Amino acid sequence: MHGEVTRDPNDPRAKGDVNAPVVMVIYSDFACPFCTKFAQEVEPQLDDLVKNGTLRIEWRDLAQVTSTSSLAAQAGIAAGKQGKFWEFHDAVYAAADPQGHPEYTEDSLVAFAKKAGVADIDRFRTDMNAAETVSAVTEAKEHAHSIGITGTPFMIVGETYINGYKDADYMTAVVKSQA
């Protein structure tokens, strides 16, 4: 699964030093309860490792939990096109209940985009609904399934594969063990 790490310096859905010693590829879904819990409780604990250059995080969509998961993933791509993917990610997950499966509408996703500071909302709507964005989300799901990833969250951290939610202490230990 080493091919899953891209280290693309222009990837709007990646954060951290492109040359960081550890890359975590995370497969996620904005409607997944354990992805919400991971975003709310674990990712903030990993920020120091991102900021100090140890960890790079690369997001991958695996939109499949609800009928609106794909639309939310498309919105994430659209926010990324304006350099606001992580701000959008944070806004969506901050509002989500980790016990539930949120359903999204175009209007609710636009509201998150505004909260995230996406400047051109008309462009956001166009990008969110563009045929190539829809295809990218479908292809990402098919790709994940083709390499055996069927659930979210799923993380590849260096040599370690993590299927499902793990707490911040566990994730920090794994990152440090790979550095």
mmCIF file of C-alpha atoms in Angstrom:
data_model
loop_
_atom_site.group_PDB
_atom_site.id
_atom_site.type_symbol
_atom_site.label_atom_id
_atom_site.label_comp_id
_atom_site.label_asym_id
_atom_site.label_seq_id
_atom_site.Cartn_x
_atom_site.Cartn_y
_atom_site.Cartn_z
ATOM 1 C CA MET A 1 0.000 0.000 0.000
ATOM 2 C CA HIS A 2 3.018 2.279 -0.272
ATOM 3 C CA GLY A 3 1.560 3.613 -3.510
ATOM 4 C CA GLU A 4 -1.136 5.324 -1.446
ATOM 5 C CA VAL A 5 1.323 7.964 -0.209
ATOM 6 C CA THR A 6 1.680 10.659 -2.846
ATOM 7 C CA ARG A 7 3.651 13.470 -1.139
ATOM 8 C CA ASP A 8 2.162 15.807 -3.744
ATOM 9 C CA PRO A 9 3.163 19.344 -2.688
ATOM 10 C CA ASN A 10 0.077 20.697 -4.495
ATOM 11 C CA ASP A 11 -2.439 18.397 -2.793
ATOM 12 C CA PRO A 12 -4.992 20.728 -1.151
ATOM 13 C CA ARG A 13 -6.207 17.864 1.044
ATOM 14 C CA ALA A 14 -2.832 17.202 2.640
ATOM 15 C CA LYS A 15 -1.217 19.020 5.536
ATOM 16 C CA GLY A 16 2.259 18.949 6.948
ATOM 17 C CA ASP A 17 5.749 18.962 5.474
ATOM 18 C CA VAL A 18 5.875 17.167 2.125
ATOM 19 C CA ASN A 19 9.171 15.611 3.304
ATOM 20 C CA ALA A 20 7.941 14.617 6.774
ATOM 21 C CA PRO A 21 9.415 11.287 7.908
ATOM 22 C CA VAL A 22 5.917 9.885 8.559
ATOM 23 C CA VAL A 23 2.875 10.141 6.297
ATOM 24 C CA MET A 24 -0.580 9.151 7.480
ATOM 25 C CA VAL A 25 -3.041 8.481 4.694
ATOM 26 C CA ILE A 26 -6.549 8.605 6.124
ATOM 27 C CA TYR A 27 -9.613 7.211 4.369
ATOM 28 C CA SER A 28 -12.638 8.957 5.762
ATOM 29 C CA ASP A 29 -16.298 9.889 5.299
ATOM 30 C CA PHE A 30 -17.928 13.066 6.601
ATOM 31 C CA ALA A 31 -20.969 11.006 7.700
ATOM 32 C CA CYS A 32 -19.006 8.328 9.590
ATOM 33 C CA PRO A 33 -19.461 8.514 13.391
ATOM 34 C CA PHE A 34 -15.992 7.170 14.184
ATOM 35 C CA CYS A 35 -14.450 9.530 11.609
ATOM 36 C CA THR A 36 -16.184 12.375 13.455
ATOM 37 C CA LYS A 37 -14.795 11.133 16.766
ATOM 38 C CA PHE A 38 -11.321 10.831 15.211
ATOM 39 C CA ALA A 39 -11.502 14.379 13.782
ATOM 40 C CA GLN A 40 -12.776 15.854 17.050
ATOM 41 C CA GLU A 41 -10.594 13.963 19.535
ATOM 42 C CA VAL A 42 -7.500 12.586 17.820
ATOM 43 C CA GLU A 43 -6.494 14.921 14.985
ATOM 44 C CA PRO A 44 -6.062 17.940 17.318
ATOM 45 C CA GLN A 45 -3.652 15.817 19.385
ATOM 46 C CA LEU A 46 -1.598 15.123 16.246
ATOM 47 C CA ASP A 47 -1.270 18.820 15.310
ATOM 48 C CA ASP A 48 2.032 19.255 17.149
ATOM 49 C CA LEU A 49 3.535 16.395 15.126
ATOM 50 C CA VAL A 50 2.288 18.053 11.921
ATOM 51 C CA LYS A 51 3.615 21.471 12.973
ATOM 52 C CA ASN A 52 7.048 20.180 14.019
ATOM 53 C CA GLY A 53 7.551 18.447 10.657
ATOM 54 C CA THR A 54 7.259 14.831 11.875
ATOM 55 C CA LEU A 55 3.858 14.023 10.333
ATOM 56 C CA ARG A 56 2.106 14.711 7.046
ATOM 57 C CA ILE A 57 -1.597 13.823 6.737
ATOM 58 C CA GLU A 58 -3.072 12.998 3.329
ATOM 59 C CA TRP A 59 -6.869 12.741 3.103
ATOM 60 C CA ARG A 60 -8.667 10.227 0.888
ATOM 61 C CA ASP A 61 -12.415 10.053 0.418
ATOM 62 C CA LEU A 62 -14.220 6.801 1.101
ATOM 63 C CA ALA A 63 -17.740 8.209 0.846
ATOM 64 C CA GLN A 64 -20.227 5.404 1.499
ATOM 65 C CA VAL A 65 -21.911 5.695 4.898
ATOM 66 C CA THR A 66 -25.036 7.636 3.867
ATOM 67 C CA SER A 67 -26.740 8.684 0.668
ATOM 68 C CA THR A 68 -25.221 12.160 1.062
ATOM 69 C CA SER A 69 -21.644 11.053 1.871
ATOM 70 C CA SER A 70 -20.614 11.549 -1.761
ATOM 71 C CA LEU A 71 -22.034 15.083 -1.861
ATOM 72 C CA ALA A 72 -20.078 15.959 1.292
ATOM 73 C CA ALA A 73 -16.897 14.522 -0.248
ATOM 74 C CA GLN A 74 -17.532 16.570 -3.398
ATOM 75 C CA ALA A 75 -17.876 19.655 -1.198
ATOM 76 C CA GLY A 76 -14.546 18.857 0.428
ATOM 77 C CA ILE A 77 -12.883 18.721 -2.982
ATOM 78 C CA ALA A 78 -14.547 22.010 -3.938
ATOM 79 C CA ALA A 79 -13.307 23.674 -0.738
ATOM 80 C CA GLY A 80 -9.837 22.301 -1.452
ATOM 81 C CA LYS A 81 -9.832 23.964 -4.861
ATOM 82 C CA GLN A 82 -9.943 27.264 -2.976
ATOM 83 C CA GLY A 83 -7.325 26.208 -0.428
ATOM 84 C CA LYS A 84 -9.835 25.655 2.374
ATOM 85 C CA PHE A 85 -10.172 21.866 2.631
ATOM 86 C CA TRP A 86 -8.937 21.543 6.227
ATOM 87 C CA GLU A 87 -10.975 24.525 7.377
ATOM 88 C CA PHE A 88 -14.032 22.911 5.725
ATOM 89 C CA HIS A 89 -13.139 19.535 7.294
ATOM 90 C CA ASP A 90 -12.927 21.173 10.721
ATOM 91 C CA ALA A 91 -16.244 23.023 10.297
ATOM 92 C CA VAL A 92 -18.126 19.900 9.154
ATOM 93 C CA TYR A 93 -16.745 17.646 11.857
ATOM 94 C CA ALA A 94 -17.155 20.253 14.608
ATOM 95 C CA ALA A 95 -20.885 20.326 13.854
ATOM 96 C CA ALA A 96 -21.305 16.551 13.572
ATOM 97 C CA ASP A 97 -22.582 14.342 16.381
ATOM 98 C CA PRO A 98 -20.179 11.414 16.879
ATOM 99 C CA GLN A 99 -23.205 9.265 17.742
ATOM 100 C CA GLY A 100 -24.986 9.952 14.468
ATOM 101 C CA HIS A 101 -24.882 9.772 10.705
ATOM 102 C CA PRO A 102 -25.350 13.350 9.469
ATOM 103 C CA GLU A 103 -27.178 13.926 6.242
ATOM 104 C CA TYR A 104 -25.950 16.797 4.112
ATOM 105 C CA THR A 105 -27.636 19.064 1.611
ATOM 106 C CA GLU A 106 -26.061 21.421 -0.865
ATOM 107 C CA ASP A 107 -27.224 24.315 1.321
ATOM 108 C CA SER A 108 -25.777 22.859 4.533
ATOM 109 C CA LEU A 109 -22.459 22.249 2.769
ATOM 110 C CA VAL A 110 -22.452 25.819 1.440
ATOM 111 C CA ALA A 111 -22.975 27.015 5.017
ATOM 112 C CA PHE A 112 -19.924 24.981 6.118
ATOM 113 C CA ALA A 113 -17.937 26.407 3.197
ATOM 114 C CA LYS A 114 -18.827 29.944 4.280
ATOM 115 C CA LYS A 115 -17.821 29.119 7.862
ATOM 116 C CA ALA A 116 -14.528 27.718 6.534
ATOM 117 C CA GLY A 117 -13.779 30.951 4.701
ATOM 118 C CA VAL A 118 -14.282 29.693 1.144
ATOM 119 C CA ALA A 119 -14.213 32.958 -0.786
ATOM 120 C CA ASP A 120 -16.121 32.213 -4.000
ATOM 121 C CA ILE A 121 -19.320 30.389 -3.079
ATOM 122 C CA ASP A 122 -20.626 30.316 -6.670
ATOM 123 C CA ARG A 123 -17.409 28.581 -7.760
ATOM 124 C CA PHE A 124 -17.702 26.253 -4.738
ATOM 125 C CA ARG A 125 -21.214 25.180 -5.832
ATOM 126 C CA THR A 126 -20.054 24.694 -9.428
ATOM 127 C CA ASP A 127 -16.992 22.678 -8.394
ATOM 128 C CA MET A 128 -19.011 20.607 -5.906
ATOM 129 C CA ASN A 129 -21.458 19.525 -8.609
ATOM 130 C CA ALA A 130 -19.008 19.246 -11.513
ATOM 131 C CA ALA A 131 -18.935 15.914 -13.344
ATOM 132 C CA GLU A 132 -15.188 15.520 -12.701
ATOM 133 C CA THR A 133 -15.724 16.028 -8.951
ATOM 134 C CA VAL A 134 -18.492 13.410 -8.875
ATOM 135 C CA SER A 135 -16.221 11.016 -10.817
ATOM 136 C CA ALA A 136 -13.268 11.679 -8.490
ATOM 137 C CA VAL A 137 -15.336 10.675 -5.438
ATOM 138 C CA THR A 138 -16.664 7.532 -7.152
ATOM 139 C CA GLU A 139 -13.186 6.573 -8.365
ATOM 140 C CA ALA A 140 -11.701 7.123 -4.884
ATOM 141 C CA LYS A 141 -14.261 4.726 -3.379
ATOM 142 C CA GLU A 142 -13.661 2.120 -6.082
ATOM 143 C CA HIS A 143 -9.889 2.442 -5.606
ATOM 144 C CA ALA A 144 -10.107 2.000 -1.824
ATOM 145 C CA HIS A 145 -12.293 -1.085 -2.261
ATOM 146 C CA SER A 146 -9.872 -2.478 -4.883
ATOM 147 C CA ILE A 147 -7.014 -2.458 -2.354
ATOM 148 C CA GLY A 148 -9.147 -3.987 0.389
ATOM 149 C CA ILE A 149 -10.195 -0.894 2.332
ATOM 150 C CA THR A 150 -13.910 -1.197 3.004
ATOM 151 C CA GLY A 151 -14.520 0.826 6.172
ATOM 152 C CA THR A 152 -13.750 4.188 7.693
ATOM 153 C CA PRO A 153 -11.708 5.480 9.268
ATOM 154 C CA PHE A 154 -8.765 3.551 7.860
ATOM 155 C CA MET A 155 -5.241 4.869 8.263
ATOM 156 C CA ILE A 156 -1.935 3.926 6.743
ATOM 157 C CA VAL A 157 0.835 5.292 8.974
ATOM 158 C CA GLY A 158 4.224 4.410 7.578
ATOM 159 C CA GLU A 159 4.328 0.595 7.787
ATOM 160 C CA THR A 160 1.235 0.314 10.002
ATOM 161 C CA TYR A 161 -2.349 -0.242 8.850
ATOM 162 C CA ILE A 162 -5.064 0.845 11.270
ATOM 163 C CA ASN A 163 -8.625 -0.248 10.570
ATOM 164 C CA GLY A 164 -11.083 1.731 12.673
ATOM 165 C CA TYR A 165 -10.938 4.337 15.405
ATOM 166 C CA LYS A 166 -7.957 4.456 17.751
ATOM 167 C CA ASP A 167 -7.382 7.061 20.458
ATOM 168 C CA ALA A 168 -4.807 9.870 20.415
ATOM 169 C CA ASP A 169 -2.281 8.065 22.630
ATOM 170 C CA TYR A 170 -2.310 5.051 20.314
ATOM 171 C CA MET A 171 -2.009 7.175 17.148
ATOM 172 C CA THR A 172 0.781 9.324 18.611
ATOM 173 C CA ALA A 173 2.716 6.203 19.616
ATOM 174 C CA VAL A 174 2.341 4.721 16.121
ATOM 175 C CA VAL A 175 3.524 7.944 14.455
ATOM 176 C CA LYS A 176 6.526 8.224 16.780
ATOM 177 C CA SER A 177 7.412 4.548 16.204
ATOM 178 C CA GLN A 178 7.581 5.197 12.448
ATOM 179 C CA ALA A 179 9.567 8.461 12.632
#
